[in-house]
Coordinates of C-alpha atoms in Angstrom, one line a residue:
X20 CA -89.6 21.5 27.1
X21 CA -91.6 23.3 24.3
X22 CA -91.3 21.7 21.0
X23 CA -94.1 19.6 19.8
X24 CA -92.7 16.8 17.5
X25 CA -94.7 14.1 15.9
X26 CA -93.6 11.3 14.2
X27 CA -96.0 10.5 11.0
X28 CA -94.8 7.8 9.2
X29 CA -91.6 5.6 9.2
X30 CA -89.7 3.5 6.6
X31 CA -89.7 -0.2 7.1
X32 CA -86.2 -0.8 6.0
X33 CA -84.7 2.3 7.4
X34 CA -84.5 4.5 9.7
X35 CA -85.7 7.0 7.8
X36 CA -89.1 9.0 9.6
X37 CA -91.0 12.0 8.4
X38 CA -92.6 14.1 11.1
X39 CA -93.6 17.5 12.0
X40 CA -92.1 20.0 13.8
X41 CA -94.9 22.6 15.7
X42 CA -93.0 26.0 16.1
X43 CA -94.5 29.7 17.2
X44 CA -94.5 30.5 13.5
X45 CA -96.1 27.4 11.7
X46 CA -95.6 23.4 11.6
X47 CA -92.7 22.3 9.3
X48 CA -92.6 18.6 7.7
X49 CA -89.3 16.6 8.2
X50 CA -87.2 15.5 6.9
X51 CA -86.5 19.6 6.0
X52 CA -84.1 21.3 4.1
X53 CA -83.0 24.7 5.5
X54 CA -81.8 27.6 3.2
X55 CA -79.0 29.2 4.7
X56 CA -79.9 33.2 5.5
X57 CA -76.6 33.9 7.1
X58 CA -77.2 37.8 7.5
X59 CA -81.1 36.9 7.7
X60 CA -80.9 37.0 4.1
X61 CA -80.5 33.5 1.5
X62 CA -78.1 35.4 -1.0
X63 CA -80.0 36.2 -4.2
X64 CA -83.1 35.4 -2.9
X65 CA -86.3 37.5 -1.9
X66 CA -88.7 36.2 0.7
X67 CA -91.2 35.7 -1.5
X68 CA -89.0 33.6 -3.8
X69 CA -88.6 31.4 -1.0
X70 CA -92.1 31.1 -0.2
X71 CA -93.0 30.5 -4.1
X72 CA -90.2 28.0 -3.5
X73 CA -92.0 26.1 -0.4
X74 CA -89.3 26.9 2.0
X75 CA -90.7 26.2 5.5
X76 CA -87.8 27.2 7.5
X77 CA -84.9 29.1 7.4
X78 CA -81.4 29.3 8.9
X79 CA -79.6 32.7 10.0
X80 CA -76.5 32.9 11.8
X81 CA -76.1 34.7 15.2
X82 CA -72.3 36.1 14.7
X83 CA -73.0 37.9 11.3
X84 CA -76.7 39.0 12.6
X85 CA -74.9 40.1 15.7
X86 CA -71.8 42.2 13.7
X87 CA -74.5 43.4 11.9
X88 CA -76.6 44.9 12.2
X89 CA -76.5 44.4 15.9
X90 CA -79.4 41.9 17.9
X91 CA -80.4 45.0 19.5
X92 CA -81.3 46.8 16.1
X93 CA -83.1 42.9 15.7
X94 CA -84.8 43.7 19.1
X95 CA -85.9 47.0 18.2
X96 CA -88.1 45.8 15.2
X97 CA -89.7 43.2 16.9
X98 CA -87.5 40.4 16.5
X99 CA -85.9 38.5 13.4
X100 CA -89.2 37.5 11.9
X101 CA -90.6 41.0 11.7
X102 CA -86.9 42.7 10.9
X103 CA -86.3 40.8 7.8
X104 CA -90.2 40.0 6.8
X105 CA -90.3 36.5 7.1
X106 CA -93.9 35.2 8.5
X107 CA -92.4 31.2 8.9
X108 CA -89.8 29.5 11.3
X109 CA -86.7 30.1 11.3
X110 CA -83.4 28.4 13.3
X111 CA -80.8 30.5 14.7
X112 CA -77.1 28.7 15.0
X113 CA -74.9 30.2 17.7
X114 CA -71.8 31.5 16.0
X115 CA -69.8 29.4 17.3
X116 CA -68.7 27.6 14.2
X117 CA -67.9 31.1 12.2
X118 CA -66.1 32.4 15.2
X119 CA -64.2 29.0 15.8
X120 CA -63.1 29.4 12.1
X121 CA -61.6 32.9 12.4
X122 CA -58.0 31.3 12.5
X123 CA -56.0 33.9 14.4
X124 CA -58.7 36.3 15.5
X125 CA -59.8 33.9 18.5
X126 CA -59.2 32.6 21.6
X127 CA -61.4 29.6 23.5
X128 CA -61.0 29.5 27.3
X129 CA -63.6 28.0 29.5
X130 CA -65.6 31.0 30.0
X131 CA -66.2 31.5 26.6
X132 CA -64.5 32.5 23.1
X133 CA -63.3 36.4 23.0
X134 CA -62.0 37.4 19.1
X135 CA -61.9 40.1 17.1
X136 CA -64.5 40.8 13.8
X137 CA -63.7 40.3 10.4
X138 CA -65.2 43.7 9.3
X139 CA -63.3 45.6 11.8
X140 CA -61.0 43.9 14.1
X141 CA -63.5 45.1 17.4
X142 CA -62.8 42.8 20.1
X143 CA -65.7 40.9 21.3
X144 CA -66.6 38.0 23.3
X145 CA -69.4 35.3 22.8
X146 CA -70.3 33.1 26.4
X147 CA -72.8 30.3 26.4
X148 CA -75.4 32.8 28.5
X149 CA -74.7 36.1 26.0
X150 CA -75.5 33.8 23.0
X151 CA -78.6 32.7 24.6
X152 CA -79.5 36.3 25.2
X153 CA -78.4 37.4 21.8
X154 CA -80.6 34.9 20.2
X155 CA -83.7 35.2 22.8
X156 CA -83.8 38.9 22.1
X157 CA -83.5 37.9 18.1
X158 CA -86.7 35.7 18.4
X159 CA -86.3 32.7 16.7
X160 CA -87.9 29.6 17.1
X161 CA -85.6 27.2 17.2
X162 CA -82.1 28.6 18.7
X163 CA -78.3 26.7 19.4
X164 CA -75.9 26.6 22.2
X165 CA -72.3 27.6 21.7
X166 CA -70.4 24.8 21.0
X167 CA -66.8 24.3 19.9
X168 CA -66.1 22.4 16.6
X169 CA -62.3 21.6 15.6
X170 CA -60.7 20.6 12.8
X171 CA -60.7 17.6 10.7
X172 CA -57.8 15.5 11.6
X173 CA -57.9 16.8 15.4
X174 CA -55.9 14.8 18.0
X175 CA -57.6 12.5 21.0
X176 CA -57.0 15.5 23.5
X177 CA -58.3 18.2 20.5
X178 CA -61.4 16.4 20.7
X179 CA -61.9 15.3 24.0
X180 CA -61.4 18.8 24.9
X181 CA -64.0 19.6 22.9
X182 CA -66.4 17.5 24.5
X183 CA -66.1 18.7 27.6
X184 CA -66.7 22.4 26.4
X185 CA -69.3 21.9 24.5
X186 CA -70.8 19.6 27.5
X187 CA -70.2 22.5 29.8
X188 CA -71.5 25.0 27.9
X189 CA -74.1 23.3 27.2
X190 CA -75.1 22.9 30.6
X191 CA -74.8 26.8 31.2
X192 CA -76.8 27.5 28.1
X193 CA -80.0 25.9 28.8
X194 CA -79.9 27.0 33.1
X195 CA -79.6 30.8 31.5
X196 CA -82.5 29.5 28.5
X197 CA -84.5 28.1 31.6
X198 CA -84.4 31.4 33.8
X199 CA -84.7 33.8 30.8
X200 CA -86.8 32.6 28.1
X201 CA -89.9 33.7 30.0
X202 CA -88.7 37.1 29.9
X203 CA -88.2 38.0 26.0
X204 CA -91.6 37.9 24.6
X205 CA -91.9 35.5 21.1
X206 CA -94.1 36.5 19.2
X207 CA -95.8 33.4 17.0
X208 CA -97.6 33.5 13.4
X209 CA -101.1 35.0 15.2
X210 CA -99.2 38.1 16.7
X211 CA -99.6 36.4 20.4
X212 CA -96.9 36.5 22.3
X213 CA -96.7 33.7 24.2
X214 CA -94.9 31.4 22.5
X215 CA -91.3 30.1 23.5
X216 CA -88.3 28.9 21.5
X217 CA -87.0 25.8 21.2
X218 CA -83.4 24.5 22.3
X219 CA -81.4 22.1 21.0
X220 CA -78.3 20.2 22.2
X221 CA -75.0 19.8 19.7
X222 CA -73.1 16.1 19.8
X223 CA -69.6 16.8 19.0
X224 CA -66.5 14.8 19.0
X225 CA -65.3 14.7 15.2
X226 CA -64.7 11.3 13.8
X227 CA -63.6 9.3 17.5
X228 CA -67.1 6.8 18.2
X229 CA -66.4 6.5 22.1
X230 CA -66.1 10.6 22.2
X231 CA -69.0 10.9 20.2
X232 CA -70.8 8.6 22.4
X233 CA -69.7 10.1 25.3
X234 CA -71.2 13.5 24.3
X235 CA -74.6 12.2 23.0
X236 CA -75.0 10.9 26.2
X237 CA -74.4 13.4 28.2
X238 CA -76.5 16.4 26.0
X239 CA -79.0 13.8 25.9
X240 CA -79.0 13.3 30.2
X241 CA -79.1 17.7 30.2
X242 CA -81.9 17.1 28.3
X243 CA -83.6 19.4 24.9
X244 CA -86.3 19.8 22.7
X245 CA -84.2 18.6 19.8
X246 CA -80.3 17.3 19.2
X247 CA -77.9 18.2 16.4
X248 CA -74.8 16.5 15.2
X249 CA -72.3 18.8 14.8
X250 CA -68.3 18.7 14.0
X251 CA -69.2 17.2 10.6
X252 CA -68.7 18.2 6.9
X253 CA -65.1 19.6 7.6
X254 CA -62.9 17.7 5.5
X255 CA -63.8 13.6 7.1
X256 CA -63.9 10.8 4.1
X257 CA -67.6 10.4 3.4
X258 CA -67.6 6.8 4.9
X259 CA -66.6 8.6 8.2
X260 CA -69.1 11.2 7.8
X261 CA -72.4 8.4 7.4
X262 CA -70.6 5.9 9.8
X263 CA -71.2 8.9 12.6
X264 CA -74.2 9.9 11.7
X265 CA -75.4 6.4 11.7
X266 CA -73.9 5.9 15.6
X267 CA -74.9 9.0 16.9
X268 CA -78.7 9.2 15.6
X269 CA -78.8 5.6 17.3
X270 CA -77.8 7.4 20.7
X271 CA -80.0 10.3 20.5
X272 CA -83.7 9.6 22.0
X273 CA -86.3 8.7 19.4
X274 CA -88.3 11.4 20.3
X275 CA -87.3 14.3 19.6
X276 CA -85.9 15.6 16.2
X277 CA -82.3 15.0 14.9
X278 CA -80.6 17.9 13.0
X279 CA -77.3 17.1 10.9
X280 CA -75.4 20.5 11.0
X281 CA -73.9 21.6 7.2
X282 CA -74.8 18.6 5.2
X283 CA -74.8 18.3 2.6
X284 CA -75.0 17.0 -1.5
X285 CA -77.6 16.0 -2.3
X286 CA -76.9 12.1 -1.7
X287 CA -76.2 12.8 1.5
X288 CA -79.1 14.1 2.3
X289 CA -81.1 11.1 1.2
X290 CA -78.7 8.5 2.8
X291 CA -78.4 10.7 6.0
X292 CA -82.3 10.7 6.5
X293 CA -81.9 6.4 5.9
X294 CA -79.7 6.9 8.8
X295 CA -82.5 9.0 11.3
X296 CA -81.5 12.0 10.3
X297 CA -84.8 14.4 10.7
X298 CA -83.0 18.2 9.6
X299 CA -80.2 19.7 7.3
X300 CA -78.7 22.9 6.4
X301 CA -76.0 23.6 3.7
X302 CA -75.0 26.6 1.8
X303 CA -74.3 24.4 -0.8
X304 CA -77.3 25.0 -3.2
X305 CA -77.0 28.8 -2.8
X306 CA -73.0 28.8 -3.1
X307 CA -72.7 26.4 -5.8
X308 CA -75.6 28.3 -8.1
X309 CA -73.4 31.9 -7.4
X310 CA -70.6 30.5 -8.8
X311 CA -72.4 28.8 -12.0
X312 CA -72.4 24.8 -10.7
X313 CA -76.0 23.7 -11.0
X314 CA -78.0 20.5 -9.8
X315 CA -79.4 18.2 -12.2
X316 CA -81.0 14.8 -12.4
X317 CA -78.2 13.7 -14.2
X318 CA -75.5 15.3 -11.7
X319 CA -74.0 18.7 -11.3
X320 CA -73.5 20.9 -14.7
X321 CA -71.5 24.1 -15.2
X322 CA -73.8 26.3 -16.9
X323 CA -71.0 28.6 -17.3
X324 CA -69.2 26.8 -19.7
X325 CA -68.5 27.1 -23.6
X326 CA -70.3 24.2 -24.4
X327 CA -74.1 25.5 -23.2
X328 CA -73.4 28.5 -25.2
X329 CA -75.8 27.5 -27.8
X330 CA -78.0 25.1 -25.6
X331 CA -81.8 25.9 -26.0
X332 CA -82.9 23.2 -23.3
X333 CA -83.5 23.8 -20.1
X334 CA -80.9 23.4 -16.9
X335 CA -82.6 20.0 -16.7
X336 CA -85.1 18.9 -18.6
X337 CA -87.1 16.5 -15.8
X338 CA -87.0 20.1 -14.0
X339 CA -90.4 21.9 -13.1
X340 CA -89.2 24.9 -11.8
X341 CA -89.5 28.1 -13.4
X342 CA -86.4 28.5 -14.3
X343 CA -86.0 25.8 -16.4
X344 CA -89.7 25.9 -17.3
X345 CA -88.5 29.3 -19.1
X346 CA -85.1 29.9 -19.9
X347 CA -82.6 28.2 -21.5
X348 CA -79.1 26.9 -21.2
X349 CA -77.5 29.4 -23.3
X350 CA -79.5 32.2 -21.6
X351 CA -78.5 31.7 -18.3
X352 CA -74.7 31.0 -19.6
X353 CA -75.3 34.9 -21.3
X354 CA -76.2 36.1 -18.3
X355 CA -72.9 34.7 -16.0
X356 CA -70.7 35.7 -18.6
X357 CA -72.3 39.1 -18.6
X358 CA -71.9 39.4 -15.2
X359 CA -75.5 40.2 -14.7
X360 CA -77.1 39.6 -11.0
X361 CA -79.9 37.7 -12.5
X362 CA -77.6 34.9 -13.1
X363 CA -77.2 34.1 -9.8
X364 CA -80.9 35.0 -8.8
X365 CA -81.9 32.4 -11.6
X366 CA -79.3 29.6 -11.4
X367 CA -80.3 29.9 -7.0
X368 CA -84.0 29.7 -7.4
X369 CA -83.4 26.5 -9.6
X370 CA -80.8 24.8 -7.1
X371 CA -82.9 25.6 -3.8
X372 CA -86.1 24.2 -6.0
X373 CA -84.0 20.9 -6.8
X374 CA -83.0 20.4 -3.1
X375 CA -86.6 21.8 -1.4
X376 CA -88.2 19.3 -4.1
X377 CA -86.2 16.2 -3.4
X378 CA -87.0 16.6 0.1
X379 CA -90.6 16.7 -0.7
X380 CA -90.3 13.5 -2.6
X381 CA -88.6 12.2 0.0
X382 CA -90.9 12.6 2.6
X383 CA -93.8 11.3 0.1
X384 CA -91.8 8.0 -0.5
X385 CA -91.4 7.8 3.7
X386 CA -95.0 8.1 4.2
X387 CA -96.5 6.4 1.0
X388 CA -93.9 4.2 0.5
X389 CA -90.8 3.8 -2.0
X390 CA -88.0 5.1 -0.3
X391 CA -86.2 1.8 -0.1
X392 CA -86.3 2.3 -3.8
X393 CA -85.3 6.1 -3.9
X394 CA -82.3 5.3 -1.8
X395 CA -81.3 2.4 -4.1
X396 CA -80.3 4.5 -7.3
X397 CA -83.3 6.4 -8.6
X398 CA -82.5 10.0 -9.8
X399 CA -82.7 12.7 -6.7
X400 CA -83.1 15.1 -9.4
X401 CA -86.9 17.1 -9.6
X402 CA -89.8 15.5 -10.7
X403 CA -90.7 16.2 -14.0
X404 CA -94.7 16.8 -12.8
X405 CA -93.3 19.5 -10.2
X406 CA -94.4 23.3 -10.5
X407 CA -93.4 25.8 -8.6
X408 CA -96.1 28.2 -7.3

């Protein structure tokens, strides 16, 4: 299939890698942090914040891009990159998890899921081939098969069933990808359009090893050009969470890249790429910072709070972005208890700079050595020598 992958460096105690990832619309270094775009947009961000920011690739989600404004709208401008003015990769997920989550508005039969939309209530119905198509005509370069992901606790037959849909519909995904792709023109980072997307397969089977195993093995044998864990982050102990990871990225072929779907803080992002893993997306960063929780070195901090109302330092003073290069504590406290938009905009751009940082460092320690040593107990926070462009 398509995707270029190259392993670069690994860790000697670990199985930690950094690579790079060759899409239509630039090469990406792993392991990567995706911001979450959900309506092809990371809230309270600009585009060009997230390019002063280094992002290198973003996620948007094909049910909300599909409500609105519509994949055909998407089409009509030339594809997602064009429509929302954003020159670099970007990862489509299928929908599936959003629609599987609409408790009451959904049904899941073999063919596919129908439910109704949260805006409205319009009926609708996603299949593994019209989520293919809805996501070729989008243009992404890296797009995700409809799977189904249950429920933490779920029963033996819960997730067994499971396993077989999302085996089966992965099947039917990549045979409509196969005889399709061709046809929607991708158009990569030179204006040419001859560039394809990339698929990739999802392992699902919640917390039960022999399920999980069973599915890795057979997305693996349908074969794409990159795997994902999904089914994770929804409620499982964190012991649970790395111990599948850990089994599951030892199933997956070596060579192609592994994506961990919705993870996660901070430190499990640094002991998940120990375990193999390669990619990550979590609305964490972006959430948290809306609601006035931001990242430090020394932990999480409530900026909101009483007791920053007359703070002059920085969110975190081994910080080198520019919000805390600039403003202070008790500014940005002013401005949530204002109510002011900026609040958000500035308490983001610092919380996507400590994650997209840390991954940078992490990727340095992989190939220059020290990770052993950043996974043992040295701060995640930002390097005091960082500046943001």
């Amino acid at each position: 299939m398509g995707l270029e992958f190259t392993v670069v460096a690994k860790d000697a105690g670990t199985r930690a890698r950094a690579g790079i990832l060759h899409t239509p619309h630039g090469d990406v270094e792993t392991p990567v942090f995706m911001p979450v775009g959900t309506a092809g947009t990371v809230k309270a961000m600009t585009q060009t914040m997230l390019e002063e920011l280094g992002a290198q690739i973003i996620l948007a989600n094909t049910y909300h891009l599909c409500m609105r404004p519509g994949h055909e709208m998407v089409r009509e401008f030339g594809g997602l990159h064009r429509f929302i003015s954003w020159p670099h990769a970007i990862l489509t997920d299928s929908g599936g998890f959003q629609v599987m989550s609409l408790k009451g508005l959904g049904k899941v039969t073999d063919d596919g899921v129908w439910f109704r939309s949260h805006l409205d209530g319009s009926p609708h119905f996603f299949s593994p081939e019209r989520v293919m198509e809805f996501q070729l005509s989008m243009g992404a370069d890296i797009i995700m098969p409809l799977d189904e992901c249950v429920d933490y606790p779920a029963s033996h037959e819960t997730l067994k069933r499971s396993v077989r849909l999302t085996g089966r519909w992965a099947e039917r995904s990549k045979r409509y990808f196969e005889a399709n792709a061709a046809s929607f023109r991708q158009f990569d980072s030179t204006g040419n359009a001859n560039s394809r997307p990339s698929l990739f397969g999802i392992v699902q089977g919640g917390t039960d090893l022999d399920l999980r195993r069973e599915s890795a093995m057979e997305i693996s044998e349908i074969g794409f050009d990159g795997y994902a864990i999904g089914g994770l982050s929804v409620g499982e102990p964190k012991e649970e969470l790395y111990g599948v990871t850990e089994r599951v990225s030892g199933w997956l072929p070596e060579d192609r890249p592994r994506y961990l779907m919705g993870v996660g803080t901070p430190e499990d992002l640094v002991k998940c790429v120990a375990l193999g893993i390669d990619m990550f997306d979590c609305v964490m960063p972006t959430r948290n910072a809306r609601n006035g929780s931001v990242f430090t070195s020394e932990g999480k901090l409530v900026i909101k709070s009483a007791r920053y109302a007359r703070d002059a330092g920085p969110i975190d003073p081994a910080c080198g972005c520019m919000v805390c290069r600039r403003y202070s504590r008790a500014y940005i406290r002013h401005l949530f208890a204002v109510g002011e938009i900026s609040a958000s905009i500035l308490a983001t751009f610092h919380n996507l700079w400590f994650y997209l940082d840390m991954m940078r460092r992490v990727r340095q320690a992989i190939s220059f050595g020290g990770f052993g040593k950043l996974l043992g107990g040295v701060p995640v926070g930002p390097d005091q020598t960082s500046q943001s462009a």
